[in-house]
Coordinates of C-alpha atoms in Angstrom, one line a residue:
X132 CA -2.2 11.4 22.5
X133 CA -4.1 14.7 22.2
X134 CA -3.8 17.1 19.2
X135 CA -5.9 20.0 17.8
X136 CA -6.5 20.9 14.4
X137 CA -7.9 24.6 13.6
X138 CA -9.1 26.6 11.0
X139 CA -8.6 25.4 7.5
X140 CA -6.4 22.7 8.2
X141 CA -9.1 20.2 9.3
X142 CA -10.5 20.1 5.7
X143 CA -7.0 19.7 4.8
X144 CA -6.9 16.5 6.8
X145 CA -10.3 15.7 5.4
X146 CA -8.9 15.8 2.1
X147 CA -6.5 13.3 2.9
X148 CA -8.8 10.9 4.9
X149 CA -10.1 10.7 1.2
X150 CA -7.1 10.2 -0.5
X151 CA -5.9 7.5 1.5
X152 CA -9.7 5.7 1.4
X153 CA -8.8 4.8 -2.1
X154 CA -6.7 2.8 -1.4
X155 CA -7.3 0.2 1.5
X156 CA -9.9 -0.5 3.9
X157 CA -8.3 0.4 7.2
X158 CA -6.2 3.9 8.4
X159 CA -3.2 3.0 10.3
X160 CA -2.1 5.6 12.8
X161 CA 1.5 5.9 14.4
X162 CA 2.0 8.9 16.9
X163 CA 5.7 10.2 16.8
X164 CA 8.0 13.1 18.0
X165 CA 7.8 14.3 14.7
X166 CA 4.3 14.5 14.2
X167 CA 1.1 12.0 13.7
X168 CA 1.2 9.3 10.3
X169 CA -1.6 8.3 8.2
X170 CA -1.3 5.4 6.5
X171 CA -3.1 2.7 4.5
X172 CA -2.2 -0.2 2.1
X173 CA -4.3 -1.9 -0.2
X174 CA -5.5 -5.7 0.0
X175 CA -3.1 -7.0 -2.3
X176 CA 0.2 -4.9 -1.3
X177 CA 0.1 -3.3 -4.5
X178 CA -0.2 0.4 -3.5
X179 CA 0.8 2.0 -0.3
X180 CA 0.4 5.7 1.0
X181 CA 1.8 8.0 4.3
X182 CA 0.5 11.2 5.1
X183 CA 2.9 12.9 8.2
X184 CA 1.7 16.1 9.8
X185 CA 4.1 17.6 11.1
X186 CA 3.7 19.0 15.1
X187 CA 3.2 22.8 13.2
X188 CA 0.3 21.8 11.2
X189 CA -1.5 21.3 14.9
X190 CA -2.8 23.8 16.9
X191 CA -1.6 22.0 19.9
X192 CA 0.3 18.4 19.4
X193 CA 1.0 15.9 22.6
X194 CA 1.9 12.5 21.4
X195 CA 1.9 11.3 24.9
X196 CA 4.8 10.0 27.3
X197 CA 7.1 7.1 26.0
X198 CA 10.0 5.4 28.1
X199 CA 13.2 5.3 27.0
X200 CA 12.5 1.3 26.4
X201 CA 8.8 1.1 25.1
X202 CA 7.7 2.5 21.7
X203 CA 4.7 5.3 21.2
X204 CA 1.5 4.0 20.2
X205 CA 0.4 2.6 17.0
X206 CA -2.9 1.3 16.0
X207 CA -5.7 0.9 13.0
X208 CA -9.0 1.8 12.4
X209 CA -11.7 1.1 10.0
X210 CA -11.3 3.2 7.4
X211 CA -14.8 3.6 6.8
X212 CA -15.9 4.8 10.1
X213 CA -12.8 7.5 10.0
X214 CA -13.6 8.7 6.8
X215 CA -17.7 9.1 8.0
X216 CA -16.1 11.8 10.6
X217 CA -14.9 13.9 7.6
X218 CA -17.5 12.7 4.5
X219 CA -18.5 16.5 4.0
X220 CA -15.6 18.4 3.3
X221 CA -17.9 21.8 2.6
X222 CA -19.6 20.9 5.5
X223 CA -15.6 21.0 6.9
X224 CA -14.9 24.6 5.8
X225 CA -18.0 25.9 6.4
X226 CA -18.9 24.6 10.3
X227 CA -16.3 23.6 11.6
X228 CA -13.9 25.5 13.9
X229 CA -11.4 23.2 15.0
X230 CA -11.1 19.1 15.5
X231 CA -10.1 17.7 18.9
X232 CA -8.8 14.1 18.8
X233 CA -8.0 12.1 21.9
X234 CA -6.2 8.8 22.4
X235 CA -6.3 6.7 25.4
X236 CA -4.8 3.1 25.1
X237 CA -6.8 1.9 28.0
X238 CA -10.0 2.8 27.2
X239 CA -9.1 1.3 23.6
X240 CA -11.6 4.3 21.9
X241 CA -10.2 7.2 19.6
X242 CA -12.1 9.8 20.6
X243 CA -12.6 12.9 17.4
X244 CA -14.2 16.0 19.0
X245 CA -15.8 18.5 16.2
X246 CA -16.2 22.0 17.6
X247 CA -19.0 23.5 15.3
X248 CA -20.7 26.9 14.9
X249 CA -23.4 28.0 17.6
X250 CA -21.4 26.1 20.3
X251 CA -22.5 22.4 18.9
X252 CA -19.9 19.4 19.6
X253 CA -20.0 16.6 17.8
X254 CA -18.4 13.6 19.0
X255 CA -17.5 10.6 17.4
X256 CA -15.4 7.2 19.0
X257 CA -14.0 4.4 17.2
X258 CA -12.9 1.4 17.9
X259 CA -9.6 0.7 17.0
X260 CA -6.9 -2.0 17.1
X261 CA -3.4 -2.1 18.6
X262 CA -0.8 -3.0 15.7
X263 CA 3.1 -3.1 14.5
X264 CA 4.6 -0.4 12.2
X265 CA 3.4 -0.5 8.3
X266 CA 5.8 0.6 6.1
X267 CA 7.1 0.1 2.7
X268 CA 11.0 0.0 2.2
X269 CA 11.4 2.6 -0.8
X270 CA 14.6 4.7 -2.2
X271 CA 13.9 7.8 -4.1
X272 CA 17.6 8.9 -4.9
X273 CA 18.0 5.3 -6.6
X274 CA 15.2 5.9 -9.3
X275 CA 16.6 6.6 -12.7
X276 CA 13.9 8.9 -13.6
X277 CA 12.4 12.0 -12.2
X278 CA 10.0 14.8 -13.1
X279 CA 8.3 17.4 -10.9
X280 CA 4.7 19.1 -11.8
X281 CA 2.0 21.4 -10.9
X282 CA -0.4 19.5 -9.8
X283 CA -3.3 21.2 -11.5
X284 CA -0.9 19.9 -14.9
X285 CA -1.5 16.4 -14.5
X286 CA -5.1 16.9 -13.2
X287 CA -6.1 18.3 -16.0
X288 CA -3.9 15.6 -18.0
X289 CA -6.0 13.2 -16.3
X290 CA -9.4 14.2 -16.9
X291 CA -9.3 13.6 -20.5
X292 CA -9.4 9.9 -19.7
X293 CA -12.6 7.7 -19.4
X294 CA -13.1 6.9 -15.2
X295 CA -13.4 3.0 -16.2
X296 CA -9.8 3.4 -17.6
X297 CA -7.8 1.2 -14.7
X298 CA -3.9 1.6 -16.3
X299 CA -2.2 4.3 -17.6
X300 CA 1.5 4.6 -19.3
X301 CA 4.0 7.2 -18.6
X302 CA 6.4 7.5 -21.0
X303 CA 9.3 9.7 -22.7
X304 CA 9.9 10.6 -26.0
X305 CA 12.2 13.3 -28.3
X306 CA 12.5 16.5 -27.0
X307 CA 12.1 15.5 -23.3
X308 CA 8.6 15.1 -24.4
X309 CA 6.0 13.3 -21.1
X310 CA 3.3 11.1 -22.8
X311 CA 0.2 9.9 -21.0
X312 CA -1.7 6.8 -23.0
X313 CA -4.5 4.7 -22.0
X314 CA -3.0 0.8 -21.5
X315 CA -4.8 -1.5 -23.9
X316 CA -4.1 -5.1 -23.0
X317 CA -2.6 -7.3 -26.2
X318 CA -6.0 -9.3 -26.3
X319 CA -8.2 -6.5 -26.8
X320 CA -10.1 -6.1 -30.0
X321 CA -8.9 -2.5 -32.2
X322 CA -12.2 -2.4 -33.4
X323 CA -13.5 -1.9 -29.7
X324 CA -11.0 -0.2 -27.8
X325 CA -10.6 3.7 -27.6
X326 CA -7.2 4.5 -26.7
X327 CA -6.3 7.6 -25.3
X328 CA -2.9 9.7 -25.7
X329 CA -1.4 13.2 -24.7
X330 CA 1.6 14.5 -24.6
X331 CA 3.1 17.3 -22.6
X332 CA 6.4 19.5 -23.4
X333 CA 9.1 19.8 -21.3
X334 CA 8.8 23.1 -20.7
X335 CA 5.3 22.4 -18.9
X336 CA 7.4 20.4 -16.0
X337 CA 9.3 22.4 -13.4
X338 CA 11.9 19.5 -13.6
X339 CA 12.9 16.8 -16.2
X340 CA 15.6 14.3 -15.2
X341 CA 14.5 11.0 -16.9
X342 CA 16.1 8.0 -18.9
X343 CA 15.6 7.7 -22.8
X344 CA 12.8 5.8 -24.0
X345 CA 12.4 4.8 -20.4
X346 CA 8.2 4.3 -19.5
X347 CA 5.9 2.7 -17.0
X348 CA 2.1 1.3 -16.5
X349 CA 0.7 2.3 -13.3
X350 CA -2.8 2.0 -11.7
X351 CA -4.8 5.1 -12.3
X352 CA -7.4 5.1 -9.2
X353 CA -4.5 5.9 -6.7
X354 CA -3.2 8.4 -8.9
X355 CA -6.5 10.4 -9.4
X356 CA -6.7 10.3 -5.0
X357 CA -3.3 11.6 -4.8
X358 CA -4.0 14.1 -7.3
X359 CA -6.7 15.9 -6.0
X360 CA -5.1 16.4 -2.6
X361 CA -2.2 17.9 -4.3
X362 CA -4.3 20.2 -6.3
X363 CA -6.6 21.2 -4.2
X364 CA -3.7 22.0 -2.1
X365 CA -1.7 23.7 -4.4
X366 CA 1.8 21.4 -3.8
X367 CA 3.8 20.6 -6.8
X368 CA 4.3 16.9 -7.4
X369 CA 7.0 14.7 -8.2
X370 CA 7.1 11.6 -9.6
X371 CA 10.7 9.1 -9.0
X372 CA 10.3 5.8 -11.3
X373 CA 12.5 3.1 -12.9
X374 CA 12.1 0.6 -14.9
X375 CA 8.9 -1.5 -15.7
X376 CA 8.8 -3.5 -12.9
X377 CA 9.9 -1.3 -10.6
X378 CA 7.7 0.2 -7.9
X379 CA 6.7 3.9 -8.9
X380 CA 6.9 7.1 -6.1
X381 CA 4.8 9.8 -6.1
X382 CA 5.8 12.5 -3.3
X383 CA 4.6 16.1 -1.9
X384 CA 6.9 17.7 0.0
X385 CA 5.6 21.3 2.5
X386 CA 7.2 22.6 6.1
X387 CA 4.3 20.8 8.0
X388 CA 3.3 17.8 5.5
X389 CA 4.8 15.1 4.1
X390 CA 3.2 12.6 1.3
X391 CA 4.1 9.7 -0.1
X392 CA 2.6 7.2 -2.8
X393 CA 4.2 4.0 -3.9
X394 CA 2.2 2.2 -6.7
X395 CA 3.4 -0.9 -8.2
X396 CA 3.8 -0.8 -11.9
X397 CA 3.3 -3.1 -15.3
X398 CA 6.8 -5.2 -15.9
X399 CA 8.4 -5.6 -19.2
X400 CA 9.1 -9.8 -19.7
X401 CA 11.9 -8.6 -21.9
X402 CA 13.5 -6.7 -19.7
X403 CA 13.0 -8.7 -16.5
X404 CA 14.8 -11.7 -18.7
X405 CA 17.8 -9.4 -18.8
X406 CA 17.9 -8.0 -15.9
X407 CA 17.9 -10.9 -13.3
X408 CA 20.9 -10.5 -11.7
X409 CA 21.1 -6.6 -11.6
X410 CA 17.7 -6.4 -9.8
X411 CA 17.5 -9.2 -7.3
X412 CA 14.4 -11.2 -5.7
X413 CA 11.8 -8.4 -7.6
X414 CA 12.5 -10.3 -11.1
X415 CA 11.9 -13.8 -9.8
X416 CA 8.8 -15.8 -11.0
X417 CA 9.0 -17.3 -7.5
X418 CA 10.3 -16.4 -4.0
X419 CA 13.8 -18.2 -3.1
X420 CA 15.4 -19.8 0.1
X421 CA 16.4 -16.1 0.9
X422 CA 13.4 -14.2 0.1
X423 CA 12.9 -12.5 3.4
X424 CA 16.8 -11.5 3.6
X425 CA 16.3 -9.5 -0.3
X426 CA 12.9 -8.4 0.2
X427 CA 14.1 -6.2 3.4
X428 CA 16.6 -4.6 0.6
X429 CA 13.7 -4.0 -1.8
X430 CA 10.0 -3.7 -0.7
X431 CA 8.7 -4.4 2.8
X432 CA 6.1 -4.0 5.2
X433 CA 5.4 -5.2 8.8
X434 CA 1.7 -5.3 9.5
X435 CA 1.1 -7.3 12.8
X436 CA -2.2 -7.2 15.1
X437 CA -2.5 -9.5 18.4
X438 CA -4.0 -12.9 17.6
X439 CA -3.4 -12.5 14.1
X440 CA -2.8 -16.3 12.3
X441 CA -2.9 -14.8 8.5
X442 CA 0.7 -15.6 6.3
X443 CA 2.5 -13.3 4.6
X444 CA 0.2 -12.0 1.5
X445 CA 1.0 -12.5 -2.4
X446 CA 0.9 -10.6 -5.1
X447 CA -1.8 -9.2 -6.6
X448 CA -0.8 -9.1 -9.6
X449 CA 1.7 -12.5 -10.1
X450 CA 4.0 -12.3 -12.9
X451 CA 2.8 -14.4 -15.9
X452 CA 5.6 -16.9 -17.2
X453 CA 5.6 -18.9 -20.1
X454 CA 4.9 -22.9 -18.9
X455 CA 5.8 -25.5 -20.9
X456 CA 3.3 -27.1 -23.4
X457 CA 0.9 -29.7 -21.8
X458 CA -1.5 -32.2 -23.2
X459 CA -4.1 -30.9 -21.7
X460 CA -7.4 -30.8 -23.8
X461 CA -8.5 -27.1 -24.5
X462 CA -11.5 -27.3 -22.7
X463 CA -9.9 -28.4 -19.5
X464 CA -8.0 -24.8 -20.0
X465 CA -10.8 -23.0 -20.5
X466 CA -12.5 -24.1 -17.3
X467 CA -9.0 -23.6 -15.0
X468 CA -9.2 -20.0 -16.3
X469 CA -12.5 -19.2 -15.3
X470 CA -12.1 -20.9 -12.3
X471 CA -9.2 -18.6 -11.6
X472 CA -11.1 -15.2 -12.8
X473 CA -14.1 -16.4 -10.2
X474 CA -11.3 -16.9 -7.3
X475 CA -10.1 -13.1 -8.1
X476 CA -10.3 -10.7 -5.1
X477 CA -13.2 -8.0 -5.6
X478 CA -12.5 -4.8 -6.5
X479 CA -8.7 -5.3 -7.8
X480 CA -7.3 -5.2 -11.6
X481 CA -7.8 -8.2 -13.3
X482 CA -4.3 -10.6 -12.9
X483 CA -1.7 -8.9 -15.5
X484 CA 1.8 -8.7 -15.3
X485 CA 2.0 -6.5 -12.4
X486 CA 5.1 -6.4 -9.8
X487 CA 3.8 -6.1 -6.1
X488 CA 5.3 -4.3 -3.9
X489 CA 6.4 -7.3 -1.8
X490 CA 4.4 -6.6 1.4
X491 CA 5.3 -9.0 4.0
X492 CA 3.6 -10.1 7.1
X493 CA 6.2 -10.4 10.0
X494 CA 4.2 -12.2 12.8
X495 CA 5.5 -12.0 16.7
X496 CA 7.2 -15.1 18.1
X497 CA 4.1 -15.4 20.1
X498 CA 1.9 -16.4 16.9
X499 CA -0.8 -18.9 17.5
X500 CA -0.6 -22.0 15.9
X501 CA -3.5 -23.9 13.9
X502 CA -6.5 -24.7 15.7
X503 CA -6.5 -28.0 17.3
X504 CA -9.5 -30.4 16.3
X505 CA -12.5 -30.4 19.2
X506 CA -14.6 -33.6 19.7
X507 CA -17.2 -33.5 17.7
X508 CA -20.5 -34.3 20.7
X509 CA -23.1 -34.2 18.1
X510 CA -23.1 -35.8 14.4
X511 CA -24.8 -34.2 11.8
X512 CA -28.3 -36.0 11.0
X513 CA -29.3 -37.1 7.8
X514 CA -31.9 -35.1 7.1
X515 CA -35.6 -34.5 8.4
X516 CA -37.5 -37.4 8.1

C-alpha cells in the first residue's frame, strides 16, 4: 500500500488520529478499493469508531495488488506510537507539506514519511501486527430516533459541563425540545452533586425525527473526541438512537470521508423487562445456547491476531439484576463489593447498568490450545538459610 496525503488534509487526518485515541489503545488499519479505514475499539467493547478516506481525499492512493482469492491487508498498530507521528497538529499545518505512508507486508514495518519545509524528511516506522476485520454490526435506518446538528451546536452544548462528568442524557421533551443533563447515579448525595441541564429548541437542529419521551445515557469522553473532529471540520452531525439499552450512532457523512461512532448506552430495567422478546439476546442478563447465532443479528466484531489464545470479551458494563435475598452477613457483602471495585479495569466507568456492544472474539480454527504443563527440573528452595 502507498498513499499521499497533501496540503491541509494531513492535519485533517491528524485530527482524527486523535479522535480515535480516545477511545482504545490500538489503530486498526484495513486498506480497500474504496479507500483506507481507521479504526479502534475500546477495552471493554463498549465504544467503537471508523474513519474511511475515501481514494479523493489522497493525493495519490495504491492499495496494492489482491487476487481474485486472497483479501487486501489488514493489520494494527499501537495507538500510541501512531498518534506520536501526528501529536502537534499546529506543527501539522504549519510544516508540513505532504505525508507519505508506505506498507510492505514483508518487511512487517509501516513506514510514515513527513515532507517538511526547507527540504527536511522525517521518517517514522512502526511495528505493526497482521489481524482479521474489526467491525461492529450496526443499522441506522432501524433507530427510532434521529436528529442532525452543527457541530459547533453541541460543542458549545458540551462545554458547559464539568470534564470529570463521565455520563450524559439525551432526551426529548414538548415542543420537540433536545435536553442535555448531567447523569447522577441514584446513590448520590443532593447535597453534593451539581447537576447540569440545557435544553435546545428545535429550530436549532437541521433535522428532528425522534420518539416521544424517548432518551438515552451515553458516555461523554467519546462524544467530546468525536465532536471536535466534526467541528473543527465544519461537518454537520447526526445522531440515530433507540431505546435505553440500545447502542447509540453518531455519523458524519462528506464526498471523501466517512465517520462513524457507536457508543453503548445506560438501559432502562423497566423497559428491558418488557421488552424481552421484541429485542432479542441484547436484553438477556446472561448469554443463551444461541448467543453467537443473535449476536451476528445485533452487535458484532471479529478481532483476530495470529497466536492469539484470549476468549471472547464481556461487557464492561454487566447488567445489574435483582438476586434473590441471601443470609449472608452484611459485612461479608461489603467486602465482595470492594473486592469487585478493586478487580475493575483502569480507566473505564465504574460497573452501571450499561449495555455493551456485544463485541466478540471469533478465533481461527487454528487457535492454540492451553499450555501443556513442563517438568518442573528445579524446586523452589525454602528460603536463604
Amino acid at each position: 500500500m502507498k498513499c499521499v496525503i497533501a496540503g491541509a488534509n494531513v492535519k485533517v487526518l491528524g485530527r482524527a488520529v486523535h479522535s480515535l485515541s480516545r477511545i482504545g489503545d490500538e489503530l486498526y488499519l484495513e486498506i480497500t478499493e474504496s479507500g483506507l479505514s481507521l479504526r479502534a475499539v475500546n477495552s471493554s467493547r463498549s465504544a467503537f469508531a471508523a474513519f474511511l478516506f475515501a481514494p479523493l481525499f489522497f493525493q495519490l492512493y495504491e492499495p496494492g495488488s489482491a487476487g481474485p482469492d486472497t483479501e487486501l491487508f489488514r493489520c494494527k498498530v499501537h495507538m500510541k506510537s501512531f498518534l506520536g507521528v501526528f501529536r502537534s497538529l499546529p506543527s501539522l499545518e504549519k510544516s508540513v507539506g505532504k505525508c507519505l505512508m508506505l506498507l510492505n507486508p514483508r518487511a512487517s514495518r509501516l513506514v510514515l514519511k513527513l515532507h517538511c519545509k526547507h527540504g527536511v524528511i522525517k521518517t517514522h516506522n512502526l511495528a505493526f501486527q497482521e489481524c482479521e476485520r474489526l467491525q461492529a454490526v450496526f443499522d441506522t435506518q432501524s433507530c427510532a430516533s434521529r436528529l442532525c446538528a452543527p457541530a459547533r451546536l453541541l460543542a458549545e452544548a458540551v462545554v458547559h459541563f464539568p470534564p470529570t462528568l463521565a455520563e450524559v442524557t439525551l432526551g426529548t421533551g414538548p415542543g420537540g425540545r433536545i435536553s442535555l443533563r448531567s447523569y447522577v447515579e441514584d446513590e448520590a448525595e443532593p447535597s453534593k452533586t451539581m447537576v447540569t441541564e440545557l435544553w435546545l429548541a428545535e429550530d436549532e437542529f437541521q433535522s428532528v425525527a425522534v420518539a416521544s419521551g424517548s432518551h438515552i445515557t451515553f458516555c461523554l469522553k467519546e462524544f467530546r473526541g468525536l465532536l471536535s473532529f466534526a467541528e473543527a471540520s465544519n461537518l454537520p452531525l447526526t445522531i440515530h438512537f433507540d431505546e435505553p439499552g440500545r447502542p447509540v450512532i453518531f455519523t458524519l457523512d462528506d464526498t471523501v470521508l466517512e465517520v462513524h461512532l457507536v457508543l453503548a448506552t445506560l438501559s432502562d430495567l423497566e423497559s428491558s423487562s418488557q421488552s424481552l422478546s421484541t429485542n432479542g439476546v441484547s436484553h438477556l442478563p446472561a448469554p443463551s445456547d444461541d448467543f453467537a447465532d443473535d449476536l451476528e443479528s445485533y452487535m458484532a466484531a471479529m478481532e483476530t491476531s495470529e497466536g492469539c489464545s484470549e476468549g471472547p470479551p464481556s461487557p464492561a458494563f454487566p447488567l445489574r439484576t435483582p438476586q434473590p435475598a441471601k443470609s449472608k452477613p452484611q459485612e461479608e457483602e461489603e467486602e465482595e463489593e470492594e473486592e469487585e471495585e478493586e478487580g475493575a479495569v483502569p480507566g473505564t466507568p465504574p460497573h452501571k447498568k450499561f449495555r455493551s456492544l456485544f463485541f466478540g472474539s471469533v478465533m481461527t480454527p487454528g487457535r492454540p490450545g492451553p499450555a501443556t504443563t513442563q517438568e518442573v527440573l528445579a524446586e523452589d528452595s525454602d528460603g536463604e538459610s
